[in-house]
Amino acid sequence: MTAQPIRLFGDPVLRSPAAPVEVFDKELRNLVRDLTETMQQAPGAGLSANQIGVALRVFTYDIDGVVGHLINPDLDLSSEMEEGPEGCLSLPGLTFDTPRAIRTVAKGFNMHGEPVVLEGSGLLARCVQHETDHLDGVLFIDRLNPAERKAAMKEIRQSEWFSAQPPLVKINPHQFDRWF
Ligand code: NI
């Protein structure tokens, strides 16, 4: 069990859709343990596997003391939405009110390949949507209105963690265009 470095905005792994898990083996169980430990050490309310550089459809959550994981999530969303504060371990320091469905039913599997249904509202629903977005290569700032998103991008560009990332020094305009 080892906590892993969390990938930050600008890392291409956060923009690549993750692949479904097909083999429920020891390696997968190790991934779930690493992900859980990394999330708890951060600490965070949720973490997706691509945030630690593994492009598989797995996320963990820690909501109101309930710690768990979900593999290959398939979501049903309520049509009713609500705005609420949201942040992301891959975008340190940023918090923006983000619209999300109030209730979710998330179907998937546990690390032993057994079917699991995770049903909830409020923070759990927000977490499940945030993490499943990660697995689709989507970040919470993509869910903001254009003005808020512009403000978020400005904060990112001014942040120390963003300017400290070596690959971003070499970034070309075409790659940058994709994020807006
Ligand atoms: Ni996140």
PDB file of C-alpha atoms and ligand atoms in Angstrom:
ATOM      1  CA  MET A   1       0.000   0.000   0.000  1.00  0.00           C
ATOM      2  CA  THR A   2       1.534   3.250  -1.109  1.00  0.00           C
ATOM      3  CA  ALA A   3       0.197   6.741  -1.570  1.00  0.00           C
ATOM      4  CA  GLN A   4       0.935   7.989  -5.078  1.00  0.00           C
ATOM      5  CA  PRO A   5       1.620  11.500  -6.412  1.00  0.00           C
ATOM      6  CA  ILE A   6      -1.592  13.202  -7.562  1.00  0.00           C
ATOM      7  CA  ARG A   7      -1.503  14.371 -11.186  1.00  0.00           C
ATOM      8  CA  LEU A   8      -2.246  18.063 -11.681  1.00  0.00           C
ATOM      9  CA  PHE A   9      -4.154  19.998 -14.324  1.00  0.00           C
ATOM     10  CA  GLY A  10      -2.017  20.031 -17.457  1.00  0.00           C
ATOM     11  CA  ASP A  11      -1.157  16.330 -17.229  1.00  0.00           C
ATOM     12  CA  PRO A  12      -2.632  14.644 -20.342  1.00  0.00           C
ATOM     13  CA  VAL A  13      -3.806  11.619 -18.306  1.00  0.00           C
ATOM     14  CA  LEU A  14      -6.533  13.846 -16.809  1.00  0.00           C
ATOM     15  CA  ARG A  15      -7.887  14.585 -20.299  1.00  0.00           C
ATOM     16  CA  SER A  16      -7.915  10.985 -21.584  1.00  0.00           C
ATOM     17  CA  PRO A  17     -11.013   8.803 -21.115  1.00  0.00           C
ATOM     18  CA  ALA A  18     -10.133   5.830 -18.884  1.00  0.00           C
ATOM     19  CA  ALA A  19     -10.685   2.238 -20.037  1.00  0.00           C
ATOM     20  CA  PRO A  20     -13.217  -0.103 -18.390  1.00  0.00           C
ATOM     21  CA  VAL A  21     -11.799  -2.669 -15.978  1.00  0.00           C
ATOM     22  CA  GLU A  22     -12.032  -6.155 -17.448  1.00  0.00           C
ATOM     23  CA  VAL A  23      -9.883  -8.201 -15.078  1.00  0.00           C
ATOM     24  CA  PHE A  24     -10.630  -8.195 -11.357  1.00  0.00           C
ATOM     25  CA  ASP A  25      -7.268  -9.390 -10.111  1.00  0.00           C
ATOM     26  CA  LYS A  26      -4.714  -8.649  -7.396  1.00  0.00           C
ATOM     27  CA  GLU A  27      -3.343  -5.735  -9.397  1.00  0.00           C
ATOM     28  CA  LEU A  28      -6.781  -4.108  -9.351  1.00  0.00           C
ATOM     29  CA  ARG A  29      -7.099  -4.640  -5.597  1.00  0.00           C
ATOM     30  CA  ASN A  30      -3.685  -2.994  -5.145  1.00  0.00           C
ATOM     31  CA  LEU A  31      -4.861  -0.070  -7.263  1.00  0.00           C
ATOM     32  CA  VAL A  32      -7.969   0.375  -5.082  1.00  0.00           C
ATOM     33  CA  ARG A  33      -5.780   0.313  -1.958  1.00  0.00           C
ATOM     34  CA  ASP A  34      -3.288   2.832  -3.377  1.00  0.00           C
ATOM     35  CA  LEU A  35      -6.136   5.072  -4.501  1.00  0.00           C
ATOM     36  CA  THR A  36      -7.823   4.896  -1.081  1.00  0.00           C
ATOM     37  CA  GLU A  37      -4.575   5.642   0.738  1.00  0.00           C
ATOM     38  CA  THR A  38      -3.706   8.547  -1.582  1.00  0.00           C
ATOM     39  CA  MET A  39      -7.215   9.999  -1.151  1.00  0.00           C
ATOM     40  CA  GLN A  40      -7.079   9.734   2.634  1.00  0.00           C
ATOM     41  CA  GLN A  41      -3.593  11.180   2.866  1.00  0.00           C
ATOM     42  CA  ALA A  42      -4.508  14.197   0.671  1.00  0.00           C
ATOM     43  CA  PRO A  43      -7.126  14.328   2.293  1.00  0.00           C
ATOM     44  CA  GLY A  44      -9.914  14.260  -0.266  1.00  0.00           C
ATOM     45  CA  ALA A  45     -13.565  13.245  -0.546  1.00  0.00           C
ATOM     46  CA  GLY A  46     -12.905  11.298  -3.726  1.00  0.00           C
ATOM     47  CA  LEU A  47     -10.168  10.291  -6.147  1.00  0.00           C
ATOM     48  CA  SER A  48     -10.177   8.760  -9.614  1.00  0.00           C
ATOM     49  CA  ALA A  49      -7.531   6.315 -10.853  1.00  0.00           C
ATOM     50  CA  ASN A  50      -6.342   8.614 -13.643  1.00  0.00           C
ATOM     51  CA  GLN A  51      -5.508  11.206 -10.971  1.00  0.00           C
ATOM     52  CA  ILE A  52      -2.703   8.855  -9.926  1.00  0.00           C
ATOM     53  CA  GLY A  53      -1.827   8.067 -13.539  1.00  0.00           C
ATOM     54  CA  VAL A  54      -3.765   4.821 -14.025  1.00  0.00           C
ATOM     55  CA  ALA A  55      -6.220   5.079 -16.936  1.00  0.00           C
ATOM     56  CA  LEU A  56      -8.835   2.631 -15.604  1.00  0.00           C
ATOM     57  CA  ARG A  57     -12.455   3.319 -14.629  1.00  0.00           C
ATOM     58  CA  VAL A  58     -12.038   3.178 -10.859  1.00  0.00           C
ATOM     59  CA  PHE A  59     -12.703   5.784  -8.187  1.00  0.00           C
ATOM     60  CA  THR A  60     -12.725   5.931  -4.395  1.00  0.00           C
ATOM     61  CA  TYR A  61     -14.802   8.089  -2.061  1.00  0.00           C
ATOM     62  CA  ASP A  62     -14.786   9.171   1.569  1.00  0.00           C
ATOM     63  CA  ILE A  63     -18.085  10.875   2.392  1.00  0.00           C
ATOM     64  CA  ASP A  64     -19.208  11.395   5.986  1.00  0.00           C
ATOM     65  CA  GLY A  65     -16.788   8.717   7.130  1.00  0.00           C
ATOM     66  CA  VAL A  66     -17.998   6.138   4.619  1.00  0.00           C
ATOM     67  CA  VAL A  67     -15.020   4.981   2.562  1.00  0.00           C
ATOM     68  CA  GLY A  68     -15.544   2.936  -0.576  1.00  0.00           C
ATOM     69  CA  HIS A  69     -14.793   2.479  -4.233  1.00  0.00           C
ATOM     70  CA  LEU A  70     -16.643   1.914  -7.485  1.00  0.00           C
ATOM     71  CA  ILE A  71     -15.431   0.282 -10.678  1.00  0.00           C
ATOM     72  CA  ASN A  72     -16.897   0.876 -14.162  1.00  0.00           C
ATOM     73  CA  PRO A  73     -19.508   3.375 -12.866  1.00  0.00           C
ATOM     74  CA  ASP A  74     -22.747   3.819 -14.806  1.00  0.00           C
ATOM     75  CA  LEU A  75     -24.788   6.797 -13.577  1.00  0.00           C
ATOM     76  CA  ASP A  76     -28.462   7.678 -13.482  1.00  0.00           C
ATOM     77  CA  LEU A  77     -28.885  11.374 -12.669  1.00  0.00           C
ATOM     78  CA  SER A  78     -31.908  13.207 -11.276  1.00  0.00           C
ATOM     79  CA  SER A  79     -33.144  15.953 -13.589  1.00  0.00           C
ATOM     80  CA  GLU A  80     -33.162  18.300 -10.593  1.00  0.00           C
ATOM     81  CA  MET A  81     -29.878  20.204 -10.316  1.00  0.00           C
ATOM     82  CA  GLU A  82     -28.207  22.259  -7.600  1.00  0.00           C
ATOM     83  CA  GLU A  83     -25.169  24.520  -7.407  1.00  0.00           C
ATOM     84  CA  GLY A  84     -22.647  23.818  -4.683  1.00  0.00           C
ATOM     85  CA  PRO A  85     -19.001  24.448  -3.880  1.00  0.00           C
ATOM     86  CA  GLU A  86     -16.638  22.046  -5.596  1.00  0.00           C
ATOM     87  CA  GLY A  87     -12.901  21.599  -5.775  1.00  0.00           C
ATOM     88  CA  CYS A  88     -10.443  19.051  -7.116  1.00  0.00           C
ATOM     89  CA  LEU A  89      -7.152  17.606  -5.863  1.00  0.00           C
ATOM     90  CA  SER A  90      -5.788  18.050  -9.404  1.00  0.00           C
ATOM     91  CA  LEU A  91      -6.565  21.784  -9.267  1.00  0.00           C
ATOM     92  CA  PRO A  92      -5.248  22.737  -5.811  1.00  0.00           C
ATOM     93  CA  GLY A  93      -6.770  25.808  -4.183  1.00  0.00           C
ATOM     94  CA  LEU A  94      -9.655  26.308  -6.620  1.00  0.00           C
ATOM     95  CA  THR A  95     -13.269  26.243  -5.413  1.00  0.00           C
ATOM     96  CA  PHE A  96     -16.229  27.183  -7.592  1.00  0.00           C
ATOM     97  CA  ASP A  97     -19.963  26.665  -7.291  1.00  0.00           C
ATOM     98  CA  THR A  98     -20.672  23.925  -9.811  1.00  0.00           C
ATOM     99  CA  PRO A  99     -24.050  22.676 -11.040  1.00  0.00           C
ATOM    100  CA  ARG A 100     -24.717  18.966 -10.442  1.00  0.00           C
ATOM    101  CA  ALA A 101     -27.684  16.628 -10.335  1.00  0.00           C
ATOM    102  CA  ILE A 102     -29.017  16.442  -6.778  1.00  0.00           C
ATOM    103  CA  ARG A 103     -29.386  12.651  -6.724  1.00  0.00           C
ATOM    104  CA  THR A 104     -27.474   9.849  -8.406  1.00  0.00           C
ATOM    105  CA  VAL A 105     -27.769   6.112  -8.697  1.00  0.00           C
ATOM    106  CA  ALA A 106     -24.355   4.711  -9.606  1.00  0.00           C
ATOM    107  CA  LYS A 107     -24.150   1.095 -10.721  1.00  0.00           C
ATOM    108  CA  GLY A 108     -20.804  -0.647 -10.945  1.00  0.00           C
ATOM    109  CA  PHE A 109     -18.624  -3.281  -9.313  1.00  0.00           C
ATOM    110  CA  ASN A 110     -16.410  -3.687  -6.279  1.00  0.00           C
ATOM    111  CA  MET A 111     -12.808  -4.910  -6.542  1.00  0.00           C
ATOM    112  CA  HIS A 112     -13.968  -8.525  -6.333  1.00  0.00           C
ATOM    113  CA  GLY A 113     -16.166  -8.088  -9.409  1.00  0.00           C
ATOM    114  CA  GLU A 114     -19.428  -8.117  -7.451  1.00  0.00           C
ATOM    115  CA  PRO A 115     -22.183  -5.710  -8.583  1.00  0.00           C
ATOM    116  CA  VAL A 116     -22.626  -2.631  -6.385  1.00  0.00           C
ATOM    117  CA  VAL A 117     -25.247   0.118  -6.412  1.00  0.00           C
ATOM    118  CA  LEU A 118     -24.268   3.401  -4.809  1.00  0.00           C
ATOM    119  CA  GLU A 119     -27.255   5.649  -4.278  1.00  0.00           C
ATOM    120  CA  GLY A 120     -27.197   9.092  -2.724  1.00  0.00           C
ATOM    121  CA  SER A 121     -27.760  12.804  -2.808  1.00  0.00           C
ATOM    122  CA  GLY A 122     -25.886  15.965  -1.868  1.00  0.00           C
ATOM    123  CA  LEU A 123     -22.164  15.487  -1.356  1.00  0.00           C
ATOM    124  CA  LEU A 124     -22.132  11.811  -2.361  1.00  0.00           C
ATOM    125  CA  ALA A 125     -24.007  12.574  -5.587  1.00  0.00           C
ATOM    126  CA  ARG A 126     -21.614  15.454  -6.290  1.00  0.00           C
ATOM    127  CA  CYS A 127     -18.590  13.237  -5.645  1.00  0.00           C
ATOM    128  CA  VAL A 128     -19.878  10.425  -7.869  1.00  0.00           C
ATOM    129  CA  GLN A 129     -20.468  12.859 -10.755  1.00  0.00           C
ATOM    130  CA  HIS A 130     -17.107  14.596 -10.240  1.00  0.00           C
ATOM    131  CA  GLU A 131     -15.187  11.303 -10.226  1.00  0.00           C
ATOM    132  CA  THR A 132     -17.055   9.781 -13.158  1.00  0.00           C
ATOM    133  CA  ASP A 133     -16.322  12.987 -15.087  1.00  0.00           C
ATOM    134  CA  HIS A 134     -12.618  12.445 -14.312  1.00  0.00           C
ATOM    135  CA  LEU A 135     -12.855   8.976 -15.854  1.00  0.00           C
ATOM    136  CA  ASP A 136     -14.282  10.596 -19.007  1.00  0.00           C
ATOM    137  CA  GLY A 137     -11.436  13.135 -19.121  1.00  0.00           C
ATOM    138  CA  VAL A 138     -13.721  15.927 -17.860  1.00  0.00           C
ATOM    139  CA  LEU A 139     -12.816  18.373 -15.057  1.00  0.00           C
ATOM    140  CA  PHE A 140     -15.221  20.319 -12.845  1.00  0.00           C
ATOM    141  CA  ILE A 141     -14.184  23.636 -14.403  1.00  0.00           C
ATOM    142  CA  ASP A 142     -15.683  22.312 -17.682  1.00  0.00           C
ATOM    143  CA  ARG A 143     -19.083  22.411 -15.928  1.00  0.00           C
ATOM    144  CA  LEU A 144     -18.866  26.122 -15.083  1.00  0.00           C
ATOM    145  CA  ASN A 145     -20.504  28.904 -17.051  1.00  0.00           C
ATOM    146  CA  PRO A 146     -18.133  30.754 -19.438  1.00  0.00           C
ATOM    147  CA  ALA A 147     -17.468  33.680 -17.071  1.00  0.00           C
ATOM    148  CA  GLU A 148     -16.681  31.442 -14.093  1.00  0.00           C
ATOM    149  CA  ARG A 149     -14.571  29.202 -16.256  1.00  0.00           C
ATOM    150  CA  LYS A 150     -12.554  32.169 -17.428  1.00  0.00           C
ATOM    151  CA  ALA A 151     -12.037  33.159 -13.779  1.00  0.00           C
ATOM    152  CA  ALA A 152     -10.939  29.599 -12.978  1.00  0.00           C
ATOM    153  CA  MET A 153      -8.431  29.571 -15.849  1.00  0.00           C
ATOM    154  CA  LYS A 154      -7.016  32.861 -14.627  1.00  0.00           C
ATOM    155  CA  GLU A 155      -6.569  31.421 -11.120  1.00  0.00           C
ATOM    156  CA  ILE A 156      -4.889  28.349 -12.592  1.00  0.00           C
ATOM    157  CA  ARG A 157      -2.455  30.384 -14.662  1.00  0.00           C
ATOM    158  CA  GLN A 158      -1.546  32.458 -11.602  1.00  0.00           C
ATOM    159  CA  SER A 159      -1.101  29.463  -9.295  1.00  0.00           C
ATOM    160  CA  GLU A 160       2.356  28.347  -8.220  1.00  0.00           C
ATOM    161  CA  TRP A 161       1.651  24.663  -8.821  1.00  0.00           C
ATOM    162  CA  PHE A 162       0.697  25.337 -12.440  1.00  0.00           C
ATOM    163  CA  SER A 163       3.754  27.406 -13.331  1.00  0.00           C
ATOM    164  CA  ALA A 164       5.973  24.886 -11.520  1.00  0.00           C
ATOM    165  CA  GLN A 165       4.985  22.051 -13.872  1.00  0.00           C
ATOM    166  CA  PRO A 166       7.832  21.497 -16.352  1.00  0.00           C
ATOM    167  CA  PRO A 167       5.717  20.239 -19.320  1.00  0.00           C
ATOM    168  CA  LEU A 168       3.704  23.456 -19.337  1.00  0.00           C
ATOM    169  CA  VAL A 169       6.740  25.537 -20.251  1.00  0.00           C
ATOM    170  CA  LYS A 170       6.775  23.775 -23.601  1.00  0.00           C
ATOM    171  CA  ILE A 171       3.056  23.706 -24.239  1.00  0.00           C
ATOM    172  CA  ASN A 172       1.931  24.642 -27.724  1.00  0.00           C
ATOM    173  CA  PRO A 173      -1.096  26.841 -28.517  1.00  0.00           C
ATOM    174  CA  HIS A 174      -3.047  23.986 -30.116  1.00  0.00           C
ATOM    175  CA  GLN A 175      -2.969  21.922 -26.967  1.00  0.00           C
ATOM    176  CA  PHE A 176      -3.967  24.932 -24.897  1.00  0.00           C
ATOM    177  CA  ASP A 177      -6.982  25.675 -27.089  1.00  0.00           C
ATOM    178  CA  ARG A 178      -8.546  22.377 -26.142  1.00  0.00           C
ATOM    179  CA  TRP A 179      -8.920  23.384 -22.491  1.00  0.00           C
ATOM    180  CA  PHE A 180     -11.088  26.424 -23.104  1.00  0.00           C
TER     181      PHE A 180
HETATM  182 NI    NI B   1     -11.148  15.917  -8.905  1.00  0.00          NI
END
